[in-house]
CSV table of C-alpha atoms and ligand atoms in Angstrom, one decimal:
chain,number,residue,atom,x,y,z
S,1280,UNK,CA,-94.5,-126.6,-21.3
S,1281,UNK,CA,-97.2,-124.8,-23.1
S,1282,UNK,CA,-100.0,-127.3,-23.8
S,1283,UNK,CA,-102.6,-125.8,-26.0
S,1284,UNK,CA,-105.8,-127.8,-25.9
S,1285,UNK,CA,-108.7,-125.6,-26.8
S,1286,UNK,CA,-109.8,-125.0,-30.3
S,1287,UNK,CA,-109.3,-121.2,-30.0
S,1288,UNK,CA,-105.7,-121.6,-28.9
S,1289,UNK,CA,-104.9,-124.0,-31.7
S,1290,UNK,CA,-106.9,-122.5,-34.6
S,1291,UNK,CA,-105.6,-119.0,-34.9
S,1292,UNK,CA,-107.4,-117.7,-37.9
S,1293,UNK,CA,-110.5,-118.1,-40.0
S,1294,UNK,CA,-108.4,-119.8,-42.6
S,1295,UNK,CA,-107.1,-122.3,-40.1
S,1296,UNK,CA,-110.6,-122.9,-38.9
S,1297,UNK,CA,-111.8,-123.6,-42.4
S,1298,UNK,CA,-108.9,-126.1,-43.0
S,1299,UNK,CA,-109.7,-127.9,-39.8
S,1300,UNK,CA,-113.3,-128.0,-40.7
S,1301,UNK,CA,-112.4,-129.6,-44.1
S,1302,UNK,CA,-110.5,-132.4,-42.5
S,1303,UNK,CA,-112.9,-132.8,-39.5
S,1304,UNK,CA,-115.8,-133.3,-41.9
S,1305,UNK,CA,-114.0,-135.4,-44.5
S,1306,UNK,CA,-114.7,-138.6,-42.7
S,1307,UNK,CA,-116.1,-140.7,-45.5
S,1308,UNK,CA,-113.3,-140.5,-48.0
S,1309,UNK,CA,-113.1,-143.9,-49.7
S,1310,UNK,CA,-109.9,-142.9,-51.5
S,1311,UNK,CA,-108.2,-142.8,-48.1
S,1312,UNK,CA,-110.3,-145.2,-46.0
S,1313,UNK,CA,-110.5,-148.1,-48.5
S,1314,UNK,CA,-106.7,-147.9,-49.1
S,1315,UNK,CA,-106.1,-147.8,-45.3
S,1316,UNK,CA,-108.4,-150.8,-44.7
S,1317,UNK,CA,-105.9,-152.9,-46.8
S,1318,UNK,CA,-103.5,-153.2,-43.9
S,1319,UNK,CA,-104.4,-150.6,-41.3
S,1320,UNK,CA,-102.0,-147.8,-42.3
S,1321,UNK,CA,-104.1,-144.7,-43.1
S,1322,UNK,CA,-102.3,-142.2,-45.3
S,1323,UNK,CA,-103.0,-138.7,-46.5
S,1324,UNK,CA,-100.4,-138.5,-49.2
S,1325,UNK,CA,-99.8,-139.7,-52.7
S,1326,UNK,CA,-97.7,-142.6,-54.1
S,1327,UNK,CA,-94.4,-143.1,-55.9
S,1328,UNK,CA,-92.8,-145.9,-57.9
S,1329,UNK,CA,-93.5,-148.1,-60.9
S,1330,UNK,CA,-97.1,-149.4,-61.2
S,1331,UNK,CA,-97.8,-153.0,-61.7
S,1332,UNK,CA,-100.1,-152.5,-64.6
S,1333,UNK,CA,-101.2,-156.2,-64.6
S,1334,UNK,CA,-103.9,-155.1,-62.0
S,1335,UNK,CA,-105.9,-153.7,-64.9
S,1336,UNK,CA,-106.0,-157.2,-66.4
S,1337,UNK,CA,-107.8,-158.7,-63.4
S,1338,UNK,CA,-111.4,-160.0,-64.0
S,1339,UNK,CA,-113.9,-157.1,-63.6
S,1340,UNK,CA,-115.1,-158.3,-60.2
S,1341,UNK,CA,-111.6,-158.2,-58.7
S,1342,UNK,CA,-110.1,-155.3,-60.7
S,1343,UNK,CA,-111.1,-152.3,-58.5
S,1344,UNK,CA,-109.9,-154.0,-55.3
S,1345,UNK,CA,-106.6,-154.8,-57.0
S,1346,UNK,CA,-106.1,-151.2,-58.1
S,1347,UNK,CA,-106.9,-150.0,-54.5
S,1348,UNK,CA,-104.2,-152.4,-53.2
S,1349,UNK,CA,-101.7,-151.2,-55.8
S,1350,UNK,CA,-102.4,-147.5,-55.0
S,1351,UNK,CA,-101.9,-148.3,-51.3
S,1352,UNK,CA,-98.6,-150.0,-52.0
S,1353,UNK,CA,-97.4,-146.9,-53.8
S,1354,UNK,CA,-98.4,-144.6,-51.0
S,1355,UNK,CA,-96.7,-146.9,-48.5
S,1356,UNK,CA,-93.6,-146.8,-50.7
S,1357,UNK,CA,-93.7,-143.0,-50.6
S,1358,UNK,CA,-93.7,-143.0,-46.8
S,1359,UNK,CA,-90.9,-145.5,-46.7
S,1360,UNK,CA,-88.8,-143.3,-49.0
S,1361,UNK,CA,-89.4,-140.3,-46.7
S,1362,UNK,CA,-88.5,-142.2,-43.5
S,1363,UNK,CA,-85.3,-143.5,-45.0
S,1364,UNK,CA,-84.2,-139.9,-45.5
S,1365,UNK,CA,-84.4,-139.2,-41.7
S,1366,UNK,CA,-81.0,-140.8,-41.3
S,1367,UNK,CA,-79.7,-142.8,-38.3
S,1368,UNK,CA,-82.6,-142.5,-35.9
S,1369,UNK,CA,-82.1,-144.3,-32.5
S,1370,UNK,CA,-84.7,-145.7,-30.1
S,1371,UNK,CA,-83.9,-142.8,-27.8
S,1372,UNK,CA,-84.5,-140.2,-30.6
S,1373,UNK,CA,-87.5,-138.1,-30.8
S,1374,UNK,CA,-89.4,-137.4,-34.0
S,1375,UNK,CA,-92.1,-134.9,-35.0
S,1376,UNK,CA,-94.7,-135.5,-37.8
S,1377,UNK,CA,-96.0,-132.0,-38.6
S,1378,UNK,CA,-99.4,-132.4,-40.1
S,1379,UNK,CA,-99.9,-136.0,-39.1
S,1380,UNK,CA,-103.3,-136.7,-40.7
S,1381,UNK,CA,-104.7,-140.1,-39.8
S,1382,UNK,CA,-101.3,-141.1,-38.6
S,1383,UNK,CA,-99.9,-143.6,-41.2
S,1384,UNK,CA,-96.4,-142.2,-41.6
S,1385,UNK,CA,-95.9,-141.8,-37.9
S,1386,UNK,CA,-97.1,-145.4,-37.3
S,1387,UNK,CA,-94.5,-146.6,-39.8
S,1388,UNK,CA,-91.8,-144.4,-38.2
S,1389,UNK,CA,-92.5,-145.7,-34.7
S,1390,UNK,CA,-92.3,-149.3,-35.9
S,1391,UNK,CA,-89.2,-148.7,-37.9
S,1392,UNK,CA,-87.2,-146.8,-35.3
S,1393,UNK,CA,-88.9,-147.8,-32.0
S,1394,UNK,CA,-88.5,-144.2,-30.8
S,1395,UNK,CA,-90.9,-141.6,-29.5
S,1396,UNK,CA,-93.0,-140.0,-32.3
S,1397,UNK,CA,-95.3,-137.1,-31.8
S,1398,UNK,CA,-97.8,-136.1,-34.5
S,1399,UNK,CA,-99.6,-132.8,-34.6
S,1400,UNK,CA,-102.8,-131.9,-36.6
S,1401,UNK,CA,-105.3,-129.1,-36.4
S,1402,UNK,CA,-108.1,-131.6,-37.1
S,1403,UNK,CA,-109.4,-133.1,-33.9
S,1404,UNK,CA,-111.1,-135.9,-35.8
S,1405,UNK,CA,-107.8,-136.9,-37.4
S,1406,UNK,CA,-106.0,-136.8,-34.0
S,1407,UNK,CA,-108.7,-139.0,-32.5
S,1408,UNK,CA,-108.5,-141.4,-35.4
S,1409,UNK,CA,-104.7,-141.7,-35.3
S,1410,UNK,CA,-104.6,-142.1,-31.5
S,1411,UNK,CA,-107.1,-145.0,-31.8
S,1412,UNK,CA,-104.8,-146.7,-34.3
S,1413,UNK,CA,-101.8,-146.2,-32.0
S,1414,UNK,CA,-103.7,-147.6,-29.0
S,1415,UNK,CA,-105.0,-150.6,-31.0
S,1416,UNK,CA,-101.4,-151.6,-31.5
S,1417,UNK,CA,-100.3,-150.9,-27.9
S,1418,UNK,CA,-98.0,-148.0,-29.0
S,1419,UNK,CA,-99.8,-145.3,-27.0
S,1420,UNK,CA,-96.8,-144.7,-24.7
S,1421,UNK,CA,-94.4,-143.6,-27.4
S,1422,UNK,CA,-96.6,-142.7,-30.3
S,1423,UNK,CA,-98.9,-139.7,-29.6
S,1424,UNK,CA,-101.0,-137.5,-31.8
S,1425,UNK,CA,-101.8,-134.0,-30.5
S,1426,UNK,CA,-104.4,-131.4,-31.4
S,1427,UNK,CA,-101.8,-128.7,-31.9
S,1428,UNK,CA,-100.7,-126.2,-34.5
S,1429,UNK,CA,-97.5,-127.0,-36.3
S,1430,UNK,CA,-96.6,-123.2,-36.4
S,1431,UNK,CA,-96.7,-123.2,-32.6
S,1432,UNK,CA,-96.4,-126.7,-31.3
S,1433,UNK,CA,-95.6,-126.0,-27.6
S,1434,UNK,CA,-92.9,-128.7,-27.6
S,1435,UNK,CA,-89.6,-127.8,-25.9
S,1436,UNK,CA,-86.9,-125.9,-27.7
S,1437,UNK,CA,-84.1,-128.2,-29.0
S,1438,UNK,CA,-86.0,-131.3,-28.1
S,1439,UNK,CA,-86.5,-133.0,-31.5
S,1440,UNK,CA,-84.0,-135.0,-33.5
S,1441,UNK,CA,-85.9,-135.0,-36.8
S,1442,UNK,CA,-89.1,-133.5,-38.2
S,1443,UNK,CA,-90.9,-134.3,-41.4
S,1444,UNK,CA,-93.8,-132.8,-43.3
S,1445,UNK,CA,-95.5,-135.2,-45.7
S,1446,UNK,CA,-97.6,-133.0,-48.0
S,1447,UNK,CA,-98.6,-130.5,-45.4
S,1448,UNK,CA,-96.6,-127.3,-46.0
S,1449,UNK,CA,-99.1,-125.9,-48.5
S,1450,UNK,CA,-101.3,-125.0,-45.5
S,1451,UNK,CA,-98.9,-122.7,-43.8
S,1452,UNK,CA,-96.5,-119.8,-44.1
S,1453,UNK,CA,-93.1,-121.4,-44.6
S,1454,UNK,CA,-91.1,-118.7,-42.8
S,1455,UNK,CA,-93.2,-119.2,-39.7
S,1456,UNK,CA,-93.1,-123.0,-40.0
S,1457,UNK,CA,-89.3,-123.2,-40.4
S,1458,UNK,CA,-88.9,-120.7,-37.6
S,1459,UNK,CA,-90.7,-123.2,-35.4
S,1460,UNK,CA,-88.8,-126.2,-36.7
S,1461,UNK,CA,-85.5,-124.5,-36.2
S,1462,UNK,CA,-86.5,-123.8,-32.6
S,1463,UNK,CA,-87.5,-127.4,-32.0
S,1464,UNK,CA,-84.6,-129.2,-33.7
S,1465,UNK,CA,-81.4,-130.0,-32.0
S,1466,UNK,CA,-78.3,-128.6,-33.8
S,1467,UNK,CA,-77.6,-131.1,-36.6
S,1468,UNK,CA,-81.2,-132.2,-36.5
S,1469,UNK,CA,-82.8,-133.2,-39.7
S,1470,UNK,CA,-85.9,-132.0,-41.6
S,1471,UNK,CA,-87.4,-134.0,-44.5
S,1472,UNK,CA,-90.1,-132.5,-46.7
S,1473,UNK,CA,-92.2,-134.1,-49.4
S,1474,UNK,CA,-94.4,-131.5,-51.1
S,1475,UNK,CA,-96.1,-130.3,-54.3
S,1476,UNK,CA,-94.8,-126.9,-55.3
S,1477,UNK,CA,-95.4,-124.7,-58.3
S,1478,UNK,CA,-92.6,-124.0,-60.8
S,1479,UNK,CA,-91.7,-120.3,-60.6
S,1480,UNK,CA,-89.5,-120.5,-63.7
S,1481,UNK,CA,-92.7,-120.7,-65.8
S,1482,UNK,CA,-94.5,-117.9,-63.9
S,1483,UNK,CA,-97.2,-117.9,-61.3
S,1484,UNK,CA,-99.8,-120.4,-60.3
S,1485,UNK,CA,-101.1,-122.3,-63.4
S,1486,UNK,CA,-104.8,-123.0,-63.7
S,1487,UNK,CA,-104.2,-126.7,-62.8
S,1488,UNK,CA,-102.3,-125.7,-59.7
S,1489,UNK,CA,-105.2,-123.3,-58.7
S,1490,UNK,CA,-107.6,-126.2,-59.1
S,1491,UNK,CA,-105.6,-128.3,-56.7
S,1492,UNK,CA,-105.5,-125.4,-54.2
S,1493,UNK,CA,-109.3,-125.0,-54.5
S,1494,UNK,CA,-110.0,-128.6,-53.9
S,1495,UNK,CA,-108.0,-128.9,-50.7
S,1496,UNK,CA,-108.3,-125.2,-49.5
S,1497,UNK,CA,-104.5,-125.0,-49.6
S,1498,UNK,CA,-102.0,-122.5,-50.9
S,1499,UNK,CA,-99.3,-124.3,-53.0
S,1500,UNK,CA,-96.0,-122.4,-52.7
S,1501,UNK,CA,-93.5,-121.6,-55.4
S,1502,UNK,CA,-90.4,-123.8,-55.4
S,1503,UNK,CA,-88.2,-120.9,-54.5
S,1504,UNK,CA,-90.1,-120.1,-51.3
S,1505,UNK,CA,-89.0,-123.4,-49.7
S,1506,UNK,CA,-85.3,-122.6,-50.1
S,1507,UNK,CA,-85.7,-118.9,-49.0
S,1508,UNK,CA,-87.6,-119.9,-45.9
S,1509,UNK,CA,-85.1,-122.7,-45.0
S,1510,UNK,CA,-82.1,-120.4,-45.5
S,1511,UNK,CA,-83.7,-117.9,-43.2
S,1512,UNK,CA,-84.0,-120.5,-40.5
S,1513,UNK,CA,-80.7,-122.3,-40.4
S,1514,UNK,CA,-82.0,-125.3,-42.4
S,1515,UNK,CA,-79.4,-126.3,-44.9
S,1516,UNK,CA,-80.5,-128.6,-47.8
S,1517,UNK,CA,-78.4,-131.7,-48.4
S,1518,UNK,CA,-80.6,-133.4,-50.9
S,1519,UNK,CA,-83.3,-132.2,-53.3
S,1520,UNK,CA,-85.0,-134.7,-55.6
S,1521,UNK,CA,-87.7,-134.1,-58.2
S,1522,UNK,CA,-90.1,-137.0,-57.6
S,1523,UNK,CA,-92.5,-135.9,-60.3
S,1524,UNK,CA,-91.6,-138.7,-62.8
S,1525,UNK,CA,-92.0,-141.2,-59.9
S,1526,UNK,CA,-95.5,-140.0,-58.9
S,1527,UNK,CA,-97.1,-139.6,-62.4
S,1528,UNK,CA,-97.8,-143.4,-62.7
S,1529,UNK,CA,-99.7,-143.4,-59.4
S,1530,UNK,CA,-102.0,-140.6,-60.7
S,1531,UNK,CA,-102.4,-142.5,-64.0
S,1532,UNK,CA,-103.5,-145.6,-62.1
S,1533,UNK,CA,-105.7,-143.5,-59.8
S,1534,UNK,CA,-107.8,-142.3,-62.8
S,1535,UNK,CA,-108.7,-145.9,-63.4
S,1536,UNK,CA,-110.2,-146.6,-59.9
S,1537,UNK,CA,-113.7,-146.3,-58.5
S,1538,UNK,CA,-112.3,-144.1,-55.7
S,1539,UNK,CA,-110.9,-141.4,-58.1
S,1540,UNK,CA,-112.0,-138.0,-56.8
S,1541,UNK,CA,-111.6,-135.8,-59.9
S,1542,UNK,CA,-108.4,-134.2,-58.7
S,1543,UNK,CA,-106.4,-136.7,-60.8
S,1544,UNK,CA,-106.9,-134.6,-63.9
S,1545,UNK,CA,-105.4,-131.3,-62.5
S,1546,UNK,CA,-102.5,-133.2,-61.0
S,1547,UNK,CA,-101.7,-134.9,-64.2
S,1548,UNK,CA,-102.1,-131.7,-66.2
S,1549,UNK,CA,-99.9,-129.7,-63.8
S,1550,UNK,CA,-97.1,-132.3,-63.7
S,1551,UNK,CA,-97.1,-132.9,-67.4
S,1552,UNK,CA,-97.2,-129.3,-68.5
S,1553,UNK,CA,-94.3,-128.6,-66.0
S,1554,UNK,CA,-96.1,-126.0,-63.9
S,1555,UNK,CA,-95.8,-128.2,-60.7
S,1556,UNK,CA,-93.3,-130.5,-59.1
S,1557,UNK,CA,-93.5,-133.2,-56.5
S,1558,UNK,CA,-90.4,-132.5,-54.5
S,1559,UNK,CA,-88.3,-134.1,-51.8
S,1560,UNK,CA,-86.1,-131.8,-49.7
S,1561,UNK,CA,-83.8,-133.1,-47.0
S,1562,UNK,CA,-82.1,-130.5,-44.8
S,1563,UNK,CA,-80.2,-130.2,-41.6
S,1564,UNK,CA,-80.3,-127.6,-39.0
S,1565,UNK,CA,-76.9,-126.0,-38.9
S,1566,UNK,CA,-75.9,-123.1,-36.6
S,1567,UNK,CA,-72.2,-122.4,-36.6
T,2053,GPP,C1,-104.0,-134.8,-49.2
T,2053,GPP,O1,-103.8,-136.1,-49.3
T,2053,GPP,C2,-102.8,-134.0,-49.5
T,2053,GPP,C3,-103.0,-132.7,-49.5
T,2053,GPP,C4,-104.3,-132.0,-49.2
T,2053,GPP,C5,-102.0,-131.8,-49.7
T,2053,GPP,C6,-102.0,-131.3,-51.1
T,2053,GPP,C7,-100.8,-132.0,-51.7
T,2053,GPP,C8,-100.1,-131.6,-52.8
T,2053,GPP,C9,-99.0,-132.4,-53.3
T,2053,GPP,C10,-100.4,-130.3,-53.4
T,2053,GPP,P1,-105.1,-137.0,-49.3
T,2053,GPP,O2,-104.6,-138.4,-49.3
T,2053,GPP,O3,-106.0,-136.6,-48.2
T,2053,GPP,O4,-105.8,-136.6,-50.7
T,2053,GPP,P2,-106.9,-137.6,-51.4
T,2053,GPP,O5,-108.1,-137.6,-50.6
T,2053,GPP,O6,-107.1,-136.8,-52.7
T,2053,GPP,O7,-106.3,-138.9,-51.6
T,2054,MG,MG1,-105.2,-140.0,-50.4
């Protein structure tokens, strides 16, 4: 098996190096660390579900902590929602988290399904952080994070039962990505994607979407691109849900918190003006 380990073999372009650098140096991000400290699940995605607005009525000394806990609860709910869509995963199944961040979703997947989970990230810092979390819990045997590129993972052809991307596809070319996923997945294997995509009914990238791209050094794709790239790679959607109404409350609450970063405003503008969607796509690899 091809096992890429050196930075030059993993980071194939100046763009990928700059993305890796962003996540390698983003080590004091209270919006993610303080939420993760709540219970040890460190996420790099947003939240869904109804907000318990009573957190805002807490006495001032307790309010910020209550909001942080509530934001974390909603991020956790988002990951639960994604994992449920993977379908009937068995202990002998094998899962891939493509763009695994600090590891939260994979950790939940391993606990839920008891199966082997591999995460890949082009940030060596994130891979190290996530592996420490797995080791701390004694999961190191079956939960592993790798410094690898999701466009070229080096894992064996047809070896994976299900793959997910939790807000990571905006960093890569979707045709290349789904080519790699189609290679990795068994026939009938599942792919689950949660992403932000722009609305190509209303035209190109809105200003708000461009502001989000600039903040994270990413390249948000139009909605149509997902379906073209899946169709080109034997990935057949079975469910598509617009989660936009479910994530707006998370962003409204995030504006009220000490850990707000400023990106709340473009997210809320983009969602409310309709130029951007928070989308769940569930697809199966079908080759007949
Ligand atoms: C970051 O999550 C997520 C991305 C960089 C992908 C962009 C997502 C879109 C839906 C467009 P994070 O938890 O690291 O972000 P933050 O630090 O703002 O909480
Ligand atoms: Mg976050």
